[in-house]
GROMACS .gro file of C-alpha atoms in nm:
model
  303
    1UNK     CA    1   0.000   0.000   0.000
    2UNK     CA    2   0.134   0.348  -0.110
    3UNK     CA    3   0.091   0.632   0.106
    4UNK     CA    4  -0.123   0.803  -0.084
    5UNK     CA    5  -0.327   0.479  -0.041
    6UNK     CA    6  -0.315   0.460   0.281
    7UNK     CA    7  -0.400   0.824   0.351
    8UNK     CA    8  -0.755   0.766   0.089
    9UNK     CA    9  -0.807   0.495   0.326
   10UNK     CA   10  -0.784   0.669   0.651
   11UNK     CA   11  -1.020   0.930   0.467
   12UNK     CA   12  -1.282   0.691   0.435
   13UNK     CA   13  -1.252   0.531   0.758
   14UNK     CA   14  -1.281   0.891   0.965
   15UNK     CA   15  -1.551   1.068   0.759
   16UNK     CA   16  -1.523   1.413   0.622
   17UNK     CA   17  -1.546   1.583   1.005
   18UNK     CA   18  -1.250   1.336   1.047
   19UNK     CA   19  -0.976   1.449   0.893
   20UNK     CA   20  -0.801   1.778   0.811
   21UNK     CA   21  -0.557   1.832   0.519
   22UNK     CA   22  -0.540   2.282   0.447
   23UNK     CA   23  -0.205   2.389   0.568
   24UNK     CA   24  -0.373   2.663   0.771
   25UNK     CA   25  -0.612   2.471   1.019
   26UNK     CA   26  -0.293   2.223   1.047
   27UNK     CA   27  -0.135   2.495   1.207
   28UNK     CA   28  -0.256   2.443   1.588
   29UNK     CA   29  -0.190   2.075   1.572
   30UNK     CA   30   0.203   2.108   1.422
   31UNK     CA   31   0.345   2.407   1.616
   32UNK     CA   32   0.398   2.422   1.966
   33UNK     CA   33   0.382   2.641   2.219
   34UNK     CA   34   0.811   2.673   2.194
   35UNK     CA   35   0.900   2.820   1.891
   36UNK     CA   36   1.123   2.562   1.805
   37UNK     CA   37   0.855   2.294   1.812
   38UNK     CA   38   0.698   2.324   1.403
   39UNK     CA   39   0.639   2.024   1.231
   40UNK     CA   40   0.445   1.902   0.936
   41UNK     CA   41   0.217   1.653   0.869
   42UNK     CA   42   0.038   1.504   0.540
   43UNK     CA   43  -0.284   1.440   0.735
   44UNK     CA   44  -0.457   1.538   1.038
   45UNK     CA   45  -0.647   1.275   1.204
   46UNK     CA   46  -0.947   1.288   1.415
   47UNK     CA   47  -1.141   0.985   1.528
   48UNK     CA   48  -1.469   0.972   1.664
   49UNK     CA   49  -1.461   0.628   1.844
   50UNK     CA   50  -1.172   0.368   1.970
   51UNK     CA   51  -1.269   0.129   1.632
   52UNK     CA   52  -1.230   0.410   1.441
   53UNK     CA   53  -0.850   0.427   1.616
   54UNK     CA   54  -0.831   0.081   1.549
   55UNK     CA   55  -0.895   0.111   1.207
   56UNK     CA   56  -0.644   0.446   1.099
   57UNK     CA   57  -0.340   0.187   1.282
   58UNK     CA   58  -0.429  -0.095   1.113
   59UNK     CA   59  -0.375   0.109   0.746
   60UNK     CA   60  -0.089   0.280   0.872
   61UNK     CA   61   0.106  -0.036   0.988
   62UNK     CA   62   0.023  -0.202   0.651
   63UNK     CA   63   0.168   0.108   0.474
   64UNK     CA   64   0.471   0.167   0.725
   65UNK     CA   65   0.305   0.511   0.779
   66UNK     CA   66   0.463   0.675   1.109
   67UNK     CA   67   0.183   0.804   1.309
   68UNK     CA   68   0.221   1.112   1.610
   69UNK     CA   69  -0.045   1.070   1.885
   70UNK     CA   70  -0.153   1.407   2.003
   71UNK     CA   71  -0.364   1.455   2.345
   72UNK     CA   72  -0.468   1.826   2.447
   73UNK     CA   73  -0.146   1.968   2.232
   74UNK     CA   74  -0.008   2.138   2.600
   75UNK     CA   75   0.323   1.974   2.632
   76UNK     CA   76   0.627   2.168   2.624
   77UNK     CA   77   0.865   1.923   2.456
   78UNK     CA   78   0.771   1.857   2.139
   79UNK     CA   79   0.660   1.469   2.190
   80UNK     CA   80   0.288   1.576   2.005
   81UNK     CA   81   0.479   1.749   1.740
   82UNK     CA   82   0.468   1.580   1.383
   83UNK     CA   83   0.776   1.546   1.177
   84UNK     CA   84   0.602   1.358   0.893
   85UNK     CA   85   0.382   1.092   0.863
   86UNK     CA   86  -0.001   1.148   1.030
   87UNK     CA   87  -0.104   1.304   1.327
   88UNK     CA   88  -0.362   1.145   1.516
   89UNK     CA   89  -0.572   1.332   1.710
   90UNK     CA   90  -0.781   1.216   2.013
   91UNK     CA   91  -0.982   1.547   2.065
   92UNK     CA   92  -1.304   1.452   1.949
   93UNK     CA   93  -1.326   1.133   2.186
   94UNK     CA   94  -1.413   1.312   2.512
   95UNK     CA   95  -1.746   1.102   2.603
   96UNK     CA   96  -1.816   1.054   3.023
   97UNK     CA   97  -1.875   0.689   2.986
   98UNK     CA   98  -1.956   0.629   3.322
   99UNK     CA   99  -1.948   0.792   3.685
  100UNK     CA  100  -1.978   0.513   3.938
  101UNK     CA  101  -1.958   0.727   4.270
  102UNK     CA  102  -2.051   0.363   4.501
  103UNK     CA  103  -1.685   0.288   4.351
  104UNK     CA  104  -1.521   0.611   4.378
  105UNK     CA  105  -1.449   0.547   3.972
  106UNK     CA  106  -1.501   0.733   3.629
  107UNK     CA  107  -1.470   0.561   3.309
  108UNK     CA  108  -1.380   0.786   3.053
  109UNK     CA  109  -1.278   0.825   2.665
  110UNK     CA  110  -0.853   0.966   2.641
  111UNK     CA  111  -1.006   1.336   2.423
  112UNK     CA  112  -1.226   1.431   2.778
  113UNK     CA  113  -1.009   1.745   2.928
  114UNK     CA  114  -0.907   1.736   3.276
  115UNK     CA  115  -1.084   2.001   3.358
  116UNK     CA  116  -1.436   1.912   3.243
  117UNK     CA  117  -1.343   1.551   3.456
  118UNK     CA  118  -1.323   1.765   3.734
  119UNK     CA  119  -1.608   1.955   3.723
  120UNK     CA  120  -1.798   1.658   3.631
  121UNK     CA  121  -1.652   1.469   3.965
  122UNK     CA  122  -1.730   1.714   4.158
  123UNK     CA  123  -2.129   1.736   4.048
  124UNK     CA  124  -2.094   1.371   4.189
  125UNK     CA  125  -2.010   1.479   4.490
  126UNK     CA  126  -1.630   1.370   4.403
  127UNK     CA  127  -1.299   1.424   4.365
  128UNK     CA  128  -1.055   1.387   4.111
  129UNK     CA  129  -0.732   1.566   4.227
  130UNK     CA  130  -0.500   1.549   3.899
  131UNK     CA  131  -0.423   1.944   3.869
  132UNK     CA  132  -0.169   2.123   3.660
  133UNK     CA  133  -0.138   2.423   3.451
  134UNK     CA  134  -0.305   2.319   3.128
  135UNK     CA  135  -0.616   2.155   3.261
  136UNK     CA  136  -0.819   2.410   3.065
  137UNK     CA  137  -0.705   2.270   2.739
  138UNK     CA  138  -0.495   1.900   2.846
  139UNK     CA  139  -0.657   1.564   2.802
  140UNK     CA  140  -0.644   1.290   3.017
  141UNK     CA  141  -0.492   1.032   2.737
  142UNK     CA  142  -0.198   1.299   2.684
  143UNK     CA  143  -0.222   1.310   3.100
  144UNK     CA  144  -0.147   0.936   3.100
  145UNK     CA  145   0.061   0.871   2.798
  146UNK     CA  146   0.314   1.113   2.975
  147UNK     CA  147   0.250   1.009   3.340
  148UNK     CA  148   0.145   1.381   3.451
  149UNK     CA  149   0.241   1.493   3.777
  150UNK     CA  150   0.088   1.803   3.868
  151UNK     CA  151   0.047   2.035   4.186
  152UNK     CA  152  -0.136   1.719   4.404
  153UNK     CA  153   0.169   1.483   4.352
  154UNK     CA  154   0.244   1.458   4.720
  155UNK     CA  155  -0.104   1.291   4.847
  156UNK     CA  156  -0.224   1.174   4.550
  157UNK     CA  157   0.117   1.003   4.333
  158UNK     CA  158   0.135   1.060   3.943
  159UNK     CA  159  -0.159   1.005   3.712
  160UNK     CA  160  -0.072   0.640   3.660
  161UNK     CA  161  -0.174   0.654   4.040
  162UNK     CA  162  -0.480   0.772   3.948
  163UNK     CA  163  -0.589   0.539   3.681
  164UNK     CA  164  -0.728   0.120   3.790
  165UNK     CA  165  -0.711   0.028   3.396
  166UNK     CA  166  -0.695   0.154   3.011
  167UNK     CA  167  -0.812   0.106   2.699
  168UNK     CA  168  -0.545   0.114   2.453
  169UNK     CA  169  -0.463   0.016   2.062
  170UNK     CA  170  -0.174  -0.155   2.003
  171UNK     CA  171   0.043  -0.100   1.672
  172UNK     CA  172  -0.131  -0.365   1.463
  173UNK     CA  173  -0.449  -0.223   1.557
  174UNK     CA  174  -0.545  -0.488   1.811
  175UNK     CA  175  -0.778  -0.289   2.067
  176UNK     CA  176  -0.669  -0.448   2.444
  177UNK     CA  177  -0.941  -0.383   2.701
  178UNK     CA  178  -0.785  -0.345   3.019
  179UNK     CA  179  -1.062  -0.129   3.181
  180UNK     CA  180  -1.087  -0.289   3.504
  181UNK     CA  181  -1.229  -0.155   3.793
  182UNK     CA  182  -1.177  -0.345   4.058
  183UNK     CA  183  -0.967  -0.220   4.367
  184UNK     CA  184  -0.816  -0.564   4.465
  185UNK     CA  185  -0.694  -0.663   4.203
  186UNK     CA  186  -0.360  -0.893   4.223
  187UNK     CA  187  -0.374  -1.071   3.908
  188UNK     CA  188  -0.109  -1.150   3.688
  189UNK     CA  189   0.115  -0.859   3.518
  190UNK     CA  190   0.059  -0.475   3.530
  191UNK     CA  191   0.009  -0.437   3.178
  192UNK     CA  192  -0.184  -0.125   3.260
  193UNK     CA  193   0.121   0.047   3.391
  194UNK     CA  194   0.297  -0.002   3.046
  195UNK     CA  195   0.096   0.228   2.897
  196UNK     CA  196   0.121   0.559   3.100
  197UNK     CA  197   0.449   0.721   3.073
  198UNK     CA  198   0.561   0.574   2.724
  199UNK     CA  199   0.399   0.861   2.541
  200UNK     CA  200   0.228   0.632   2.279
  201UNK     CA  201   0.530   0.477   2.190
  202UNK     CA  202   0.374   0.100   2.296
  203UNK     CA  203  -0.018   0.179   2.261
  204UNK     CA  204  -0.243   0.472   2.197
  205UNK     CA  205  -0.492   0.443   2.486
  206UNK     CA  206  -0.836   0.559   2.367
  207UNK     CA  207  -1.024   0.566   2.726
  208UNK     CA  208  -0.945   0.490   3.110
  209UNK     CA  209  -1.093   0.388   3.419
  210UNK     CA  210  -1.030   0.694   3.656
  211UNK     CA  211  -0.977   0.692   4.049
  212UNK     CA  212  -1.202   0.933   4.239
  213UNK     CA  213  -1.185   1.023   4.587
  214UNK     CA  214  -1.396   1.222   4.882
  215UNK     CA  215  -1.467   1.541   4.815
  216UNK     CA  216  -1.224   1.778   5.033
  217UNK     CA  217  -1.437   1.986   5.265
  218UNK     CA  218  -1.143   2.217   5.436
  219UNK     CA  219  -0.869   2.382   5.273
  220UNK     CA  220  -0.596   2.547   5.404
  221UNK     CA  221  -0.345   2.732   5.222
  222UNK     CA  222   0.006   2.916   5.316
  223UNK     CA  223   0.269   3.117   5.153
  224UNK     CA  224   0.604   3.061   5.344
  225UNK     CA  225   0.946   3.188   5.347
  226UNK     CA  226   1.219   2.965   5.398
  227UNK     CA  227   1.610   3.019   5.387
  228UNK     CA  228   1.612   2.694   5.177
  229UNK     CA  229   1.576   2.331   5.088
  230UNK     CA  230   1.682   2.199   5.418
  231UNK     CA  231   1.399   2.369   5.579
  232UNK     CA  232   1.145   2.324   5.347
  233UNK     CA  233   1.171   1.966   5.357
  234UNK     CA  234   1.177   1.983   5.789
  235UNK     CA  235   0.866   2.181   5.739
  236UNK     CA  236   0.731   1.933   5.486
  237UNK     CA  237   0.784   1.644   5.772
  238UNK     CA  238   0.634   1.825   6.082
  239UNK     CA  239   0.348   1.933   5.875
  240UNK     CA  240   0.261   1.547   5.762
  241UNK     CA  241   0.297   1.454   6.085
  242UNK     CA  242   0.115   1.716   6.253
  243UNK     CA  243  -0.201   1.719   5.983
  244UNK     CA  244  -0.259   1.330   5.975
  245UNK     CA  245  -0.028   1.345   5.646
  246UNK     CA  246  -0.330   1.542   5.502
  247UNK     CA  247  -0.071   1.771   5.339
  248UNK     CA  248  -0.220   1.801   4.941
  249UNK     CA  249   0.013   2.053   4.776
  250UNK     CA  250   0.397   2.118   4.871
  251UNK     CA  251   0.574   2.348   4.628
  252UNK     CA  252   0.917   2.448   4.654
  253UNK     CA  253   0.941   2.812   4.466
  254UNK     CA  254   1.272   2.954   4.416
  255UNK     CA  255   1.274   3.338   4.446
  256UNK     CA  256   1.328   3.355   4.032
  257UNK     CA  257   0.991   3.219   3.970
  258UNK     CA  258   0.846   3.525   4.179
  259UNK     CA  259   1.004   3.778   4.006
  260UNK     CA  260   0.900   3.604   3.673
  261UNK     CA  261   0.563   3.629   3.795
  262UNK     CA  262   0.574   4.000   3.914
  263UNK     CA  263   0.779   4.078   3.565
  264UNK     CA  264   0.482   3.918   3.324
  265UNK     CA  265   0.166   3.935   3.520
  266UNK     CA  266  -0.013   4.273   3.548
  267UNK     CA  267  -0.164   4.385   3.861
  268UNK     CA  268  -0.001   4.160   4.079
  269UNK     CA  269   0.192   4.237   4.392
  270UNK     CA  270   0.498   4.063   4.602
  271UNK     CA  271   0.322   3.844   4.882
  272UNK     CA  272   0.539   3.922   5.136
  273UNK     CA  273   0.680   4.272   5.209
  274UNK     CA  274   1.052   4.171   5.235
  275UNK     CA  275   1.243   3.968   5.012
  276UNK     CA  276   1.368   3.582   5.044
  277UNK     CA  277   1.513   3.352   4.865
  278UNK     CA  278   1.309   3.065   4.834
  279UNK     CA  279   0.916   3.022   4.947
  280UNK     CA  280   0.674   2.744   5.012
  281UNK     CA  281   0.279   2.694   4.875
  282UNK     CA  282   0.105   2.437   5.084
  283UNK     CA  283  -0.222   2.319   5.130
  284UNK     CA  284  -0.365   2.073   5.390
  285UNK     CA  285  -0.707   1.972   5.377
  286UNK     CA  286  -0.965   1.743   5.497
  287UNK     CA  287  -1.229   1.529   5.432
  288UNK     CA  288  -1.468   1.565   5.738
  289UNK     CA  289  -1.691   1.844   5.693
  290UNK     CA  290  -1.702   1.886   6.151
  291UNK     CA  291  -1.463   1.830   6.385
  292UNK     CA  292  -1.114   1.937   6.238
  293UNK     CA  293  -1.075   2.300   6.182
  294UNK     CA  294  -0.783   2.275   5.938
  295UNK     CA  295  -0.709   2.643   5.921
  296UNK     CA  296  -0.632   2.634   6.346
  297UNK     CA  297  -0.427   2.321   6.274
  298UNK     CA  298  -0.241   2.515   6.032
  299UNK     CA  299  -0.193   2.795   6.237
  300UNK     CA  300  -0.084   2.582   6.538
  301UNK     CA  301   0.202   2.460   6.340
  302UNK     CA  302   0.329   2.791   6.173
  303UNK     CA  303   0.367   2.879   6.493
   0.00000   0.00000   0.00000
């Protein structure tokens, strides 16, 4: 099969709201956000469904085609840039399958953006902590595929932490369903793990079985000085051990990142009045809606 074969058969497989091939609407899918990150592809690819995924790999593995999977396009190194052959695009698969909150699980396609999985968690009376930057505009297949970490890293672990199973396709356009939900579950190999954190390289995963947690109730947050690593991570243990280990968010902030902030962000002011070189963001919250006052307990230990 030719590649101009195999790109009249991806055609056909996608649709004509499947596909894009004009230079200019190319544009957001082969530069990045660095200006060094431009690449070029013969065909944009946009699936509606994981057979439709299925399908595009199976024609592109019979042709040798190369293919580029591409999540929410946020990344800053240039993994979901396309240096020839397609680009395939999961943007358009961002269905809610399912919102179990009796198993604290949400079962979703890999297009969904973090954000709306949030939102939609939460109207279930739920949590799902993944957080970072881009969750306006990230998706949670691009979230897996590179293993995001994200501001809730401490209490929560990385988003293969987050995830009980995937859906994936696998280069000869097998579809594996590995959406399991069950908690204990000690059966034979992790092949679920393969999948997050080799960036498509082994599978594209098309949907995922998301863990959800209690909604927080309390949340306490501080902006701290400290002189520098050595103390932060001190402060880091007394504060798990004072708060239960309910610590959520622990960032480390060199005194740079400040002035970056105050040099590119209008209308925004120095939090504390005299200058130091390194700070600390933390949050500690908790799950009981009575009986802890978090923002006392947080005070107690500042002190």
């Amino acid at each position: 099969m030719t590649r101009d074969e195999a790109l009249a058969a991806i055609k056909k497989v996608v649709g004509p709201n499947g596909y894009i091939e004009t230079e200019a609407d190319m544009k957001p899918y082969t530069e990045g956000w660095i200006i060094t990150h431009r690449g070029h592809s013969p065909l944009i690819v946009r699936p509606a469904s994981t057979e439709e995924v299925s399908e595009v790999v199976k024609i592109c593995a019979a042709a040798k085609l190369p293919i580029t999977p591409q999540g929410g396009h946020t990344g800053l190194c240039g993994g979901g840039t396309p240096q020839g052959g397609i680009l395939l695009s999961l943007k358009r698969m961002n269905r809610i399958r399912e919102i179990d909150p009796v198993n604290y699980t949400m079962t979703v396609d890999a297009g969904c953006v973090l954000e709306e999985l949030q939102k939609a968690a939460d109207a279930a009376d739920r949590y799902f902590p993944l957080s970072l930057g881009a969750e306006g505009s990230c998706t949670i297949g691009g979230n897996l595929s590179t293993n995001a970490g994200g501001t809730n890293t401490l209490r929560y672990g990385n988003a293969r932490d987050l995830c009980f199973g995937v859906e994936v396709v696998l280069p000869d356009g097998t579809i594996w369903d590995g959406l399991r939900r069950l908690r204990k579950d000690n059966t034979g190999y992790d092949l679920r793990a393969m999948f997050m954190g080799a960036e498509g390289t082994l599978g594209i995963i098309t949907a995922a079985v998301l863990k959800l947690f209690p909604k927080p109730r309390q949340i306490a947050c501080a902006w701290l000085a400290v002189p520098g690593a050595k103390e932060a991570l001190e402060l880091l243990s007394r504060a798990r051990a004072a708060s239960g280990d309910s610590i959520e968010t622990f960032e480390f902030i060199p005194r740079e990142a400040v002035e970056m902030y105050l040099r590119h962000i209008p209308e925004t002011s120095d939090p504390l009045a005299q200058v130091y070189p390194f700070y600390v963001l933390m949050e500690i919250v908790s799950f009981a809606a009575e009986g802890i006052d978090v923002t006392g307990l947080t005070e107690a230990l500042l002190e």
